[in-house]
Amino acid sequence: MCGIVGAIAQRDVAEILLEGLRRLEYRGYDSAGLAVVSEPGQLQRLRRLGKVQALADAMIGPLAGGTGIAHTRWATHGEPSERNAHPHVSADSLAVVHNGIIENHQELKTALEQDGYRFSSDTDTEVIAHMVHKARQTGLSLFAAVRATAKQLRGAYGTVVLDSEEPDKLVVARSGSPLVIGLGIGENFIASDSLALLPVTRQFIYLEEGDVAEITRNTVYIEDARGNPVERPAQESTASYDAGNKGGYRHFMLKEIYDQPQAVRNALESRLAEDHVLDQAFGTQAGDVFARVKHVQIVACGTSYHSAMVARYWLESLAGISCSVEIASEYRYRKPVVLPDSLLVTISQSGETADTLAALRMARHLGYLATLAVCNVGASSLVRESDLAFMTRAGVEIGVASTKAFTTQLVGLAILVLALGQHNDINPLLLTEMVGALKSLPEQLEETLTLAPDIEKLAEEFADKHHTLFLGRGDQYPIAMEGALKLKEISYIHAEAYAAGELKHGPLALIDEDMPIVVIAPNNELLEKLKSNVEEVRARGGILYVFADRDAQFASDETMRVINLPHTHPWMAPVVYTLPLQLLSYYVAIIKGTDVDQPRNLAKSVTVE
Ligand code: AGP
């Protein structure tokens, strides 16, 4: 999705803006642009279709100017093109960058056109530039003009406005799209993600919904949604400056796949005792809430939804608590019936996914006992707006394809299941066994990663295929879905997942030698059933690729390639069996030459509906 960076300093800011944009590239975008004020009244703007590097290459000599804004655009209104790239300007003096969608832009545009404003793009954003300009013409200060404009906007926005006539300030407004102010010494910054500003500061103020702020080199003035001046506390970021580096790996995705043993260690740290899990991992009030929970509703999107589906199996089987799972974009538009004593759990890597956030906000009025976020970003809207939170501690995830965020979500959800089980008479021996299984996960993940060369070879057999089926049963069905999603998003091969027992109800008709079938076969209570499903495929000439436990007794032959995984506790198999599927997608994408970290048409954090 779109990214915003802004800076106001005594030094030239163009390089800071470009570096900020580079650090936001992972979010996915199609064009980039920036504007700086070189001297009062002199606005310089540069935009390019394509990568941030194309923008940097277009800068012939450094752009002078201490106040500037920059943007990476992911098209919503209007095709990806230079004319639609941000910043958008009004009267060649006022520039705007914007994340989100202005839903009433058409009616606002019609009114502005009647006032004589001419539009030079197809974007919804351009109305903001002209509206602020129009308000300025009535004598309002830049701050007042932005506040008056914000009141008329419907939809979601994070916007930054720069007026070359008042070059000593930036004015920003937040409603639905995150914005963070970075505090420097004699210089200040703004961005849609603190990661963009780590090279220049570690002190951040996170704006709240409805905030409008004026930022100068030495001051930050914020008014809340009601127009009252407010102080928002500054927080120190502990994210590593190098979080945006590949650490010697060819792609962020590969680095993040290999980060997983350590990420899981971090997710487990200080959350487990010898024979139980600590409620406090979810917040100080968690114990009181968990003692009352009778039902859990989980809401999430994409990969995070797949982790929710695994959690449903675990919750009902291990903790004896009923659980429903739903995609956020569906849930938010239903009128769900909330059972008494229900806990709402949202799952999100970014904590800014528009549908998940909207579902949380909608659900707050439905009578849930409490809301709990499982999330990787502590300062995200989802965490801040939930009663309880589990931080997955995966570290910054840059690759669009989610990897370590997923496995650490699974760890968090496993701890949640056990925490709820502790309040619901879980067998103490089972609880101790599960705690032990969680503790042994990092080593098992390390061992699984040693299979990479075998999986790389296997990938060669997929690269010329157009379709693939992934099969799993029980808690491996969501892992099959996750494997199919990974393959789709980075290799562009169509992939579907089926609960293996469903094959005979339709998909068997698809089986032939051109449709590779990936099977996930840990040694669990459904193994024998799964073997029957594998035979159904073999009998129809299908070629199978089986990821199996060493003891599962699958043998490679001309119609079946078997990759043996280390022994793992059956309940932890969803975490372990995810890794070979991530590696398979990665190596297929490498052979196909796709853009692994920024696959076409996708964004890391989907902050629009
Ligand atoms: C994962 O590979 C995807 N890129 C995507 O499905 C992602 O999981 C989804 O957009 C939800 O994001 P979130 O976890 O940040 O809410």
Coordinates of C-alpha atoms and ligand atoms in Angstrom, one line a residue:
M1 CA 0.0 0.0 0.0
C2 CA 1.0 3.6 -0.2
G3 CA 3.7 5.0 2.0
I4 CA 4.3 8.6 3.3
V5 CA 7.4 10.3 4.4
G6 CA 7.8 14.0 5.4
A7 CA 10.6 16.0 6.9
I8 CA 11.3 19.5 8.1
A9 CA 14.9 20.4 8.9
Q10 CA 17.7 22.9 8.5
R11 CA 19.5 20.5 6.1
D12 CA 18.3 19.4 2.7
V13 CA 15.7 16.7 3.2
A14 CA 15.5 15.0 -0.3
E15 CA 17.9 12.2 0.6
I16 CA 16.1 11.5 3.9
L17 CA 12.8 11.3 2.0
L18 CA 14.2 8.9 -0.6
E19 CA 15.7 6.7 2.1
G20 CA 12.4 6.7 3.9
L21 CA 10.6 5.7 0.7
R22 CA 13.1 2.9 0.1
R23 CA 12.4 1.5 3.5
L24 CA 8.7 1.5 2.7
E25 CA 9.1 -0.2 -0.7
Y26 CA 8.2 -3.5 0.9
R27 CA 4.6 -2.3 1.3
G28 CA 4.1 -2.5 -2.5
Y29 CA 3.6 0.4 -4.8
D30 CA 3.6 1.4 -8.5
S31 CA 5.0 5.0 -8.5
A32 CA 6.8 7.4 -6.3
G33 CA 7.2 11.1 -5.9
L34 CA 8.4 13.9 -3.7
A35 CA 8.1 17.7 -3.3
V36 CA 10.4 20.1 -1.5
V37 CA 10.3 23.8 -0.9
S38 CA 13.6 25.3 -2.0
E39 CA 12.7 28.8 -0.9
P40 CA 9.4 30.4 0.1
G41 CA 7.0 30.1 -2.8
Q42 CA 9.2 27.7 -4.7
L43 CA 7.8 24.2 -4.8
Q44 CA 9.8 21.6 -6.7
R45 CA 8.0 18.3 -7.5
L46 CA 9.4 15.1 -9.1
R47 CA 7.4 12.0 -9.8
R48 CA 8.1 8.7 -11.6
L49 CA 6.2 5.6 -12.5
G50 CA 7.9 2.5 -11.2
K51 CA 10.6 2.1 -8.5
V52 CA 11.9 4.6 -6.0
Q53 CA 15.3 4.2 -7.8
A54 CA 13.7 5.7 -10.9
L55 CA 12.8 8.7 -8.8
A56 CA 16.3 8.9 -7.4
D57 CA 17.8 8.6 -10.9
A58 CA 15.6 11.5 -12.1
M59 CA 17.1 13.8 -9.5
I60 CA 19.9 15.6 -11.4
G61 CA 21.9 16.9 -8.5
P62 CA 20.4 17.2 -5.1
L63 CA 17.1 18.9 -4.7
A64 CA 17.7 21.7 -2.3
G65 CA 15.1 22.4 0.5
G66 CA 14.6 21.7 4.2
T67 CA 10.8 21.0 4.0
G68 CA 9.5 18.2 1.9
I69 CA 7.0 15.3 1.5
A70 CA 7.3 12.1 -0.4
H71 CA 5.1 9.1 -1.3
T72 CA 4.9 5.7 -2.8
R73 CA 1.5 5.1 -4.5
W74 CA -0.4 1.9 -4.8
A75 CA -3.2 2.7 -7.3
T76 CA -6.8 2.8 -6.1
H77 CA -8.4 5.6 -8.1
G78 CA -6.7 6.1 -11.5
E79 CA -4.2 3.9 -13.3
P80 CA -0.5 3.7 -12.2
S81 CA 1.1 6.6 -14.0
E82 CA 3.2 9.6 -13.4
R83 CA 0.3 12.0 -13.6
N84 CA -1.5 10.0 -10.9
A85 CA 1.6 9.7 -8.6
H86 CA 1.7 11.9 -5.5
P87 CA 2.4 14.6 -4.4
H88 CA -0.6 16.4 -5.9
V89 CA -0.5 20.1 -6.1
S90 CA -2.9 23.1 -6.1
A91 CA -1.9 26.4 -7.7
D92 CA 1.7 25.2 -8.0
S93 CA 2.2 26.1 -4.4
L94 CA 0.5 23.6 -2.2
A95 CA 1.4 19.9 -2.2
V96 CA -0.4 16.9 -0.7
V97 CA 0.4 13.2 -0.1
H98 CA -2.3 10.8 1.0
N99 CA -2.8 7.2 2.0
G100 CA -6.3 5.7 2.0
I101 CA -9.5 6.4 0.0
I102 CA -11.7 9.5 0.0
E103 CA -15.1 8.0 -0.6
N104 CA -16.9 11.3 -1.4
H105 CA -14.2 12.6 -3.7
Q106 CA -16.6 12.7 -6.7
E107 CA -19.0 15.1 -5.2
L108 CA -16.1 17.2 -3.7
K109 CA -14.5 17.3 -7.2
T110 CA -17.7 18.5 -8.8
A111 CA -18.0 21.3 -6.3
L112 CA -14.3 22.3 -6.8
E113 CA -14.7 22.3 -10.6
Q114 CA -17.7 24.7 -10.3
D115 CA -15.3 26.9 -8.3
G116 CA -12.9 26.9 -11.2
Y117 CA -10.3 24.3 -10.0
R118 CA -8.9 22.2 -12.8
F119 CA -7.9 18.6 -12.1
S120 CA -4.7 17.1 -13.6
S121 CA -5.1 13.5 -12.2
D122 CA -7.7 10.8 -11.8
T123 CA -7.0 10.4 -8.1
D124 CA -9.2 11.0 -5.2
T125 CA -6.3 12.7 -3.4
E126 CA -6.2 15.8 -5.6
V127 CA -9.5 17.0 -4.0
I128 CA -7.5 17.5 -0.8
A129 CA -5.0 19.8 -2.4
H130 CA -7.6 22.0 -3.9
M131 CA -9.8 22.0 -0.8
V132 CA -7.0 23.1 1.4
H133 CA -6.0 25.7 -1.2
K134 CA -9.6 27.0 -1.4
A135 CA -9.8 27.2 2.4
R136 CA -6.5 29.1 2.5
Q137 CA -8.0 31.7 0.1
T138 CA -10.5 32.5 2.8
G139 CA -7.7 33.6 5.1
L140 CA -7.4 30.4 7.2
S141 CA -4.0 29.3 8.4
L142 CA -2.6 26.1 6.9
F143 CA -3.6 24.2 10.1
A144 CA -7.1 25.6 10.1
A145 CA -7.5 24.9 6.4
V146 CA -6.4 21.3 6.8
R147 CA -8.8 20.8 9.8
A148 CA -11.7 22.3 7.8
T149 CA -10.9 20.1 4.9
A150 CA -10.6 17.0 7.0
K151 CA -14.1 17.6 8.4
Q152 CA -15.5 17.3 4.9
L153 CA -13.7 14.1 3.9
R154 CA -15.4 10.7 4.1
G155 CA -13.3 7.5 4.0
A156 CA -9.9 6.8 5.3
Y157 CA -6.9 9.0 5.1
G158 CA -3.5 9.8 6.4
T159 CA -2.4 13.0 4.7
V160 CA 0.4 15.5 4.9
V161 CA 0.1 19.0 3.4
L162 CA 3.0 21.3 2.6
D163 CA 2.4 25.0 1.5
S164 CA 5.4 26.7 -0.1
E165 CA 3.9 30.0 1.2
E166 CA 4.4 28.7 4.8
P167 CA 7.5 26.6 4.4
D168 CA 8.3 26.3 8.0
K169 CA 5.6 23.7 8.8
L170 CA 3.9 20.5 7.7
V171 CA 0.3 19.9 8.6
V172 CA -0.9 16.3 8.9
A173 CA -4.3 14.6 9.5
R174 CA -5.1 11.1 10.4
S175 CA -8.3 9.2 10.1
G176 CA -8.1 5.5 9.3
S177 CA -4.6 5.4 8.0
P178 CA -1.7 5.4 10.4
L179 CA 0.8 8.3 10.8
V180 CA 3.7 8.7 13.1
I181 CA 5.7 11.8 14.0
G182 CA 9.5 11.3 14.4
L183 CA 11.2 13.6 16.8
G184 CA 14.7 14.9 16.0
I185 CA 16.9 17.6 17.4
G186 CA 16.0 20.8 15.6
E187 CA 14.2 18.7 13.0
N188 CA 11.1 16.6 12.9
F189 CA 9.6 14.0 10.6
I190 CA 6.4 12.3 9.6
A191 CA 5.7 8.9 8.1
S192 CA 3.1 6.2 7.7
D193 CA 5.4 3.7 9.3
S194 CA 8.2 4.4 11.9
L195 CA 10.5 2.0 9.9
A196 CA 10.9 4.8 7.3
L197 CA 12.4 7.1 9.9
L198 CA 14.7 4.8 11.8
P199 CA 17.8 6.2 10.2
V200 CA 17.0 9.7 11.6
T201 CA 15.2 9.1 14.9
R202 CA 14.0 6.6 17.5
Q203 CA 11.5 8.8 19.2
F204 CA 8.0 8.6 17.9
I205 CA 4.6 10.0 18.6
Y206 CA 1.7 7.9 17.2
L207 CA -1.2 10.0 16.1
E208 CA -4.7 8.9 17.1
E209 CA -7.9 8.7 15.0
G210 CA -9.1 12.2 14.1
D211 CA -5.8 14.0 15.1
V212 CA -4.6 17.0 13.2
A213 CA -1.0 18.1 13.9
E214 CA 1.3 20.9 12.9
I215 CA 5.0 20.0 12.8
T216 CA 7.8 22.6 12.7
R217 CA 11.5 22.1 13.2
N218 CA 11.2 22.5 16.9
T219 CA 7.5 22.0 17.8
V220 CA 4.7 19.5 17.5
Y221 CA 1.1 20.8 18.1
I222 CA -1.7 18.2 18.0
E223 CA -5.5 18.6 18.2
D224 CA -7.7 15.6 18.8
A225 CA -10.9 14.7 16.8
R226 CA -12.9 17.2 18.9
G227 CA -10.4 20.0 18.2
N228 CA -8.9 20.0 21.7
P229 CA -5.1 20.5 22.0
V230 CA -3.6 17.2 23.3
E231 CA -0.2 15.9 24.3
R232 CA 0.6 12.5 22.9
P233 CA 3.4 10.7 24.6
A234 CA 6.6 10.0 22.7
Q235 CA 7.7 6.4 22.6
E236 CA 11.2 5.0 22.0
S237 CA 11.4 2.4 19.2
T238 CA 13.5 -0.6 19.9
A239 CA 13.3 -1.8 16.3
S240 CA 16.8 -2.4 14.8
Y241 CA 18.1 0.2 12.4
D242 CA 19.1 -2.7 10.2
A243 CA 15.5 -4.1 10.2
G244 CA 15.3 -3.1 6.6
N245 CA 18.4 -5.0 5.4
K246 CA 18.6 -8.4 3.8
G247 CA 21.4 -9.5 6.0
G248 CA 23.3 -11.2 3.2
Y249 CA 20.3 -13.2 1.8
R250 CA 19.2 -12.8 -1.8
H251 CA 15.7 -11.7 -0.8
F252 CA 13.9 -10.5 2.4
M253 CA 11.6 -13.4 2.1
L254 CA 14.5 -15.9 2.3
K255 CA 16.0 -14.0 5.2
E256 CA 12.6 -14.1 7.0
I257 CA 12.2 -17.8 6.4
Y258 CA 15.5 -18.4 8.0
D259 CA 14.7 -15.9 10.8
Q260 CA 12.0 -18.3 12.0
P261 CA 13.8 -20.4 14.7
Q262 CA 14.9 -17.2 16.4
A263 CA 11.6 -15.4 15.9
V264 CA 9.8 -18.4 17.5
R265 CA 12.3 -18.3 20.4
N266 CA 11.5 -14.6 20.9
A267 CA 7.8 -15.3 20.8
L268 CA 8.1 -18.0 23.5
E269 CA 10.5 -16.0 25.7
S270 CA 9.1 -15.3 29.2
R271 CA 5.7 -16.6 28.2
L272 CA 6.2 -20.2 29.4
A273 CA 6.7 -21.7 32.9
E274 CA 7.7 -25.3 33.5
D275 CA 4.2 -26.7 33.4
H276 CA 1.9 -23.8 32.4
V277 CA 1.8 -20.7 30.3
L278 CA 1.6 -17.1 31.6
D279 CA -1.7 -15.3 31.2
Q280 CA 0.3 -12.0 31.5
A281 CA 1.7 -12.6 28.0
F282 CA -1.7 -11.1 26.9
G283 CA -1.8 -8.2 29.4
T284 CA -2.3 -7.7 33.1
Q285 CA -6.1 -8.2 32.9
A286 CA -5.9 -11.3 30.8
G287 CA -6.4 -13.8 33.7
D288 CA -9.7 -12.3 34.8
V289 CA -11.0 -12.3 31.2
F290 CA -9.8 -15.8 30.4
A291 CA -11.5 -17.2 33.5
R292 CA -14.9 -16.1 32.0
V293 CA -14.4 -17.1 28.3
K294 CA -16.9 -19.6 26.9
H295 CA -16.5 -18.9 23.2
V296 CA -13.9 -17.4 20.9
Q297 CA -14.6 -15.6 17.7
I298 CA -11.5 -15.0 15.5
V299 CA -11.3 -12.5 12.7
A300 CA -8.4 -11.9 10.3
C301 CA -7.4 -11.7 6.6
G302 CA -5.1 -13.8 4.3
T303 CA -2.3 -15.6 6.0
S304 CA -3.4 -14.4 9.4
Y305 CA -6.8 -16.0 8.7
H306 CA -5.0 -19.3 8.1
S307 CA -3.4 -19.1 11.5
A308 CA -6.9 -18.5 12.9
M309 CA -8.1 -21.7 11.3
V310 CA -5.4 -23.7 12.9
A311 CA -6.3 -22.1 16.3
R312 CA -9.9 -23.3 15.9
Y313 CA -8.7 -26.9 15.8
W314 CA -6.5 -26.4 18.8
L315 CA -9.0 -24.5 20.9
E316 CA -11.8 -27.0 20.5
S317 CA -9.6 -30.1 20.9
L318 CA -7.2 -28.9 23.6
A319 CA -9.1 -26.3 25.6
G320 CA -12.6 -27.5 25.0
I321 CA -13.8 -24.0 24.1
S322 CA -15.9 -23.5 21.0
C323 CA -14.5 -21.2 18.3
S324 CA -15.6 -19.6 15.1
V325 CA -13.3 -18.1 12.5
E326 CA -14.2 -15.6 9.8
I327 CA -12.5 -13.5 7.1
A328 CA -12.6 -9.8 8.3
S329 CA -14.0 -8.4 5.1
E330 CA -17.1 -10.7 5.5
Y331 CA -17.5 -10.4 9.2
R332 CA -17.5 -6.6 9.2
Y333 CA -20.6 -6.5 6.9
R334 CA -22.6 -9.1 8.7
K335 CA -24.9 -8.8 11.7
P336 CA -23.2 -11.5 13.8
V337 CA -24.9 -13.0 16.8
V338 CA -22.5 -12.8 19.7
L339 CA -22.7 -15.7 22.2
P340 CA -22.5 -14.8 25.9
D341 CA -19.0 -14.6 27.3
S342 CA -17.3 -14.5 23.9
L343 CA -13.8 -13.3 23.4
L344 CA -13.1 -11.5 20.1
V345 CA -9.6 -12.3 18.8
T346 CA -8.1 -10.4 15.8
I347 CA -4.9 -11.5 14.1
S348 CA -2.7 -9.3 12.0
Q349 CA 1.0 -9.0 11.2
S350 CA 0.7 -5.2 10.6
G351 CA -2.1 -4.3 12.9
E352 CA -3.3 -1.8 10.2
T353 CA -5.2 -4.1 7.8
A354 CA -8.3 -2.0 7.0
D355 CA -10.8 -4.9 7.1
T356 CA -9.5 -6.4 10.4
L357 CA -9.5 -3.0 12.0
A358 CA -13.0 -2.2 10.8
A359 CA -14.2 -5.6 12.1
L360 CA -12.7 -4.8 15.5
R361 CA -14.3 -1.4 15.6
M362 CA -17.7 -2.8 14.6
A363 CA -17.5 -5.6 17.1
R364 CA -16.8 -3.4 20.0
H365 CA -20.4 -2.5 20.1
L366 CA -21.7 -6.1 19.9
G367 CA -21.2 -7.1 23.6
Y368 CA -18.0 -9.1 23.5
L369 CA -16.4 -9.9 26.9
A370 CA -13.1 -8.4 25.6
T371 CA -11.1 -8.0 22.5
L372 CA -7.6 -9.4 22.0
A373 CA -5.1 -8.7 19.2
V374 CA -2.4 -11.1 18.1
C375 CA -0.1 -8.8 16.3
N376 CA 3.5 -8.1 15.3
V377 CA 3.5 -4.3 15.6
G378 CA 3.2 -2.9 19.1
A379 CA 2.3 0.6 18.1
S380 CA -0.4 -0.5 15.6
S381 CA -4.0 0.7 15.7
L382 CA -5.2 -2.9 16.3
V383 CA -3.1 -3.3 19.4
R384 CA -3.9 0.2 20.7
E385 CA -7.6 -0.3 20.2
S386 CA -7.8 -3.8 21.8
D387 CA -8.3 -4.7 25.4
L388 CA -5.6 -7.4 25.4
A389 CA -2.7 -8.1 23.1
F390 CA -0.1 -10.8 22.4
M391 CA 2.9 -9.4 20.6
T392 CA 4.3 -12.0 18.2
R393 CA 7.9 -10.5 18.3
A394 CA 8.7 -11.8 14.8
G395 CA 10.7 -8.7 14.1
V396 CA 10.1 -6.5 11.1
E397 CA 8.7 -8.5 8.2
I398 CA 9.5 -6.8 4.8
G399 CA 8.6 -9.5 2.2
V400 CA 5.0 -9.1 1.0
A401 CA 4.6 -12.9 1.5
S402 CA 4.1 -13.4 5.2
T403 CA 6.4 -16.1 6.7
K404 CA 7.8 -15.5 10.2
A405 CA 4.7 -13.5 11.1
F406 CA 2.6 -16.6 10.4
T407 CA 4.7 -19.1 12.4
T408 CA 4.9 -16.7 15.4
Q409 CA 1.1 -16.1 15.2
L410 CA 0.7 -19.8 15.5
V411 CA 3.0 -19.8 18.5
G412 CA 0.9 -17.0 20.1
L413 CA -2.3 -18.8 19.4
A414 CA -1.0 -22.0 20.8
I415 CA -0.1 -20.1 24.0
L416 CA -3.6 -18.5 24.0
V417 CA -5.2 -22.0 23.6
L418 CA -3.2 -23.3 26.6
A419 CA -4.0 -20.1 28.7
L420 CA -7.7 -20.6 28.0
G421 CA -7.4 -24.3 28.7
Q422 CA -5.8 -23.6 32.1
H423 CA -9.0 -21.8 33.1
N424 CA -11.1 -24.6 31.6
D425 CA -9.8 -27.7 33.3
I426 CA -7.2 -28.8 30.7
N427 CA -5.5 -32.0 31.8
P428 CA -2.3 -30.9 33.6
L429 CA -0.3 -33.7 32.0
L430 CA -1.4 -32.6 28.5
L431 CA -0.6 -29.0 29.5
T432 CA 3.0 -29.9 30.5
E433 CA 3.4 -31.9 27.4
M434 CA 2.3 -29.0 25.2
V435 CA 4.6 -26.6 27.0
G436 CA 7.5 -29.0 26.3
A437 CA 6.4 -29.3 22.6
L438 CA 6.4 -25.5 22.3
K439 CA 9.9 -25.3 23.8
S440 CA 11.3 -27.8 21.3
L441 CA 10.0 -25.9 18.3
P442 CA 13.0 -23.7 17.5
E443 CA 15.3 -26.7 17.1
Q444 CA 12.8 -28.5 15.0
L445 CA 12.5 -25.5 12.7
E446 CA 16.3 -25.3 12.4
E447 CA 16.4 -29.0 11.4
T448 CA 13.6 -28.5 8.9
L449 CA 15.5 -25.6 7.2
T450 CA 18.3 -28.0 6.4
L451 CA 16.0 -29.6 3.8
A452 CA 16.3 -26.4 1.6
P453 CA 18.6 -28.0 -1.0
D454 CA 16.2 -30.9 -1.5
I455 CA 13.2 -28.6 -1.8
E456 CA 15.1 -26.4 -4.3
K457 CA 15.5 -29.4 -6.5
L458 CA 11.9 -30.3 -6.2
A459 CA 10.9 -26.8 -7.2
E460 CA 12.2 -27.4 -10.7
E461 CA 9.2 -29.8 -11.3
F462 CA 6.7 -27.0 -10.5
A463 CA 8.1 -24.1 -12.5
D464 CA 6.4 -25.0 -15.8
K465 CA 3.1 -25.9 -14.3
H466 CA 0.0 -23.8 -14.3
H467 CA -2.0 -25.3 -11.5
T468 CA -1.2 -27.0 -8.2
L469 CA -3.3 -28.7 -5.5
F470 CA -2.3 -28.7 -1.9
L471 CA -3.9 -31.4 0.4
G472 CA -4.0 -31.6 4.2
R473 CA -6.4 -32.9 6.8
G474 CA -7.4 -31.5 10.3
D475 CA -5.1 -28.7 11.4
Q476 CA -3.0 -29.3 8.3
Y477 CA -5.8 -28.2 6.0
P478 CA -5.2 -24.5 6.9
I479 CA -1.4 -25.2 6.3
A480 CA -2.3 -26.5 2.8
M481 CA -4.3 -23.2 2.3
E482 CA -1.3 -21.2 3.4
G483 CA 1.0 -23.2 1.1
A484 CA -1.3 -22.6 -1.8
L485 CA -1.5 -18.8 -1.0
K486 CA 2.3 -18.6 -0.9
L487 CA 2.7 -20.3 -4.2
K488 CA 0.0 -18.1 -5.8
E489 CA 1.3 -14.8 -4.5
I490 CA 5.0 -15.1 -5.4
S491 CA 5.2 -17.5 -8.3
Y492 CA 1.8 -16.6 -10.0
I493 CA 1.0 -20.3 -10.3
H494 CA -2.7 -21.0 -9.7
A495 CA -2.9 -23.1 -6.5
E496 CA -5.8 -24.4 -4.5
A497 CA -6.0 -26.2 -1.2
Y498 CA -8.4 -29.0 -0.3
A499 CA -9.2 -30.9 2.8
A500 CA -8.0 -34.2 1.4
G501 CA -11.3 -35.9 2.3
E502 CA -13.1 -33.5 0.0
L503 CA -11.2 -34.7 -3.1
K504 CA -13.8 -37.3 -4.2
H505 CA -16.5 -34.6 -4.1
G506 CA -15.2 -32.8 -7.1
P507 CA -11.5 -32.0 -7.4
L508 CA -10.5 -35.5 -8.4
A509 CA -11.7 -34.6 -11.9
L510 CA -8.7 -32.3 -12.2
I511 CA -6.1 -34.9 -11.6
D512 CA -3.6 -35.6 -14.4
E513 CA 0.1 -35.6 -14.9
D514 CA 0.1 -31.8 -15.3
M515 CA -1.3 -31.0 -11.9
P516 CA 1.2 -31.5 -9.1
I517 CA -0.4 -32.5 -5.9
V518 CA 1.4 -31.4 -2.7
V519 CA 0.5 -33.5 0.4
I520 CA 1.2 -32.6 4.0
A521 CA 1.5 -35.7 6.0
P522 CA 2.7 -35.5 9.6
N523 CA 2.4 -38.5 11.9
N524 CA -1.0 -37.7 13.5
E525 CA -4.3 -39.4 14.0
L526 CA -5.5 -38.7 10.5
L527 CA -2.4 -40.2 8.7
E528 CA -4.1 -43.4 7.7
K529 CA -7.1 -41.5 6.3
L530 CA -4.7 -39.2 4.4
K531 CA -2.9 -42.2 2.9
S532 CA -6.2 -43.4 1.4
N533 CA -6.7 -40.0 -0.2
V534 CA -3.1 -40.2 -1.6
E535 CA -4.1 -43.6 -3.1
E536 CA -7.1 -42.0 -4.7
V537 CA -4.8 -39.6 -6.5
R538 CA -2.3 -42.2 -7.5
A539 CA -5.0 -44.4 -9.0
R540 CA -5.8 -41.5 -11.3
G541 CA -2.3 -40.8 -12.6
G542 CA -1.6 -37.8 -10.3
I543 CA 2.0 -36.9 -9.5
L544 CA 2.5 -36.4 -5.7
Y545 CA 4.9 -34.4 -3.7
V546 CA 4.6 -35.5 0.0
F547 CA 6.0 -33.7 3.0
A548 CA 5.9 -36.5 5.6
D549 CA 7.1 -37.5 9.0
R550 CA 10.0 -39.9 8.8
D551 CA 7.8 -42.6 10.4
A552 CA 4.9 -42.1 8.1
Q553 CA 6.2 -44.7 5.7
F554 CA 5.8 -43.0 2.4
A555 CA 8.4 -44.0 -0.2
S556 CA 9.5 -42.1 -3.3
D557 CA 8.8 -43.8 -6.7
E558 CA 8.1 -42.6 -10.2
T559 CA 4.7 -41.0 -9.2
M560 CA 5.6 -39.8 -5.7
R561 CA 8.5 -37.7 -4.4
V562 CA 8.8 -37.8 -0.6
I563 CA 10.6 -35.3 1.6
N564 CA 10.9 -36.5 5.2
L565 CA 10.6 -34.0 8.0
P566 CA 12.0 -34.4 11.6
H567 CA 9.7 -35.9 14.2
T568 CA 7.5 -33.3 15.7
H569 CA 4.8 -33.3 18.3
P570 CA 1.6 -33.7 16.3
W571 CA 0.1 -30.5 17.7
M572 CA 3.1 -28.5 16.6
A573 CA 3.2 -29.9 13.1
P574 CA 1.3 -27.0 11.6
V575 CA 4.3 -24.7 12.5
V576 CA 7.0 -27.1 11.3
Y577 CA 5.3 -28.2 8.0
T578 CA 4.8 -24.5 7.0
L579 CA 8.5 -24.1 6.4
P580 CA 9.0 -26.5 3.5
L581 CA 6.0 -25.0 1.8
Q582 CA 7.4 -21.5 2.1
L583 CA 10.7 -22.8 0.7
L584 CA 9.0 -24.5 -2.2
S585 CA 7.2 -21.3 -3.2
Y586 CA 10.4 -19.3 -2.9
Y587 CA 12.4 -21.6 -5.1
V588 CA 9.6 -21.9 -7.7
A589 CA 9.5 -18.1 -7.8
I590 CA 13.3 -17.9 -8.2
I591 CA 13.1 -20.2 -11.2
K592 CA 10.3 -18.2 -12.7
G593 CA 12.1 -14.9 -12.1
T594 CA 9.3 -13.1 -10.4
D595 CA 9.7 -10.2 -8.0
V596 CA 9.8 -12.3 -4.8
D597 CA 9.7 -9.5 -2.2
Q598 CA 7.2 -7.3 -4.0
P599 CA 5.0 -9.5 -6.1
R600 CA 2.8 -7.8 -8.8
N601 CA -0.4 -6.1 -7.7
L602 CA 0.2 -6.9 -4.0
A603 CA 0.9 -4.7 -1.0
K604 CA 2.4 -5.7 2.4
S605 CA -0.1 -3.9 4.5
V606 CA -3.6 -3.6 3.1
T607 CA -4.7 -0.3 4.6
V608 CA -7.6 0.3 2.2
E609 CA -10.8 -1.7 1.9
Ligands
AGP1 C1 0.4 -13.0 3.2 O1 1.4 -13.6 2.5 C2 -0.3 -12.0 2.5 N1 0.6 -11.0 1.9 C3 -1.6 -11.4 3.1 O2 -2.5 -12.4 2.9 C4 -1.6 -10.9 4.5 O3 -1.5 -12.0 5.4 C5 -3.0 -10.2 4.7 O4 -3.0 -9.1 3.9 C6 -3.2 -9.8 6.2 O5 -2.3 -8.9 6.6 P1 -2.1 -8.6 8.2 O6 -1.6 -9.9 8.8 O7 -1.0 -7.5 8.2 O8 -3.4 -8.2 8.7

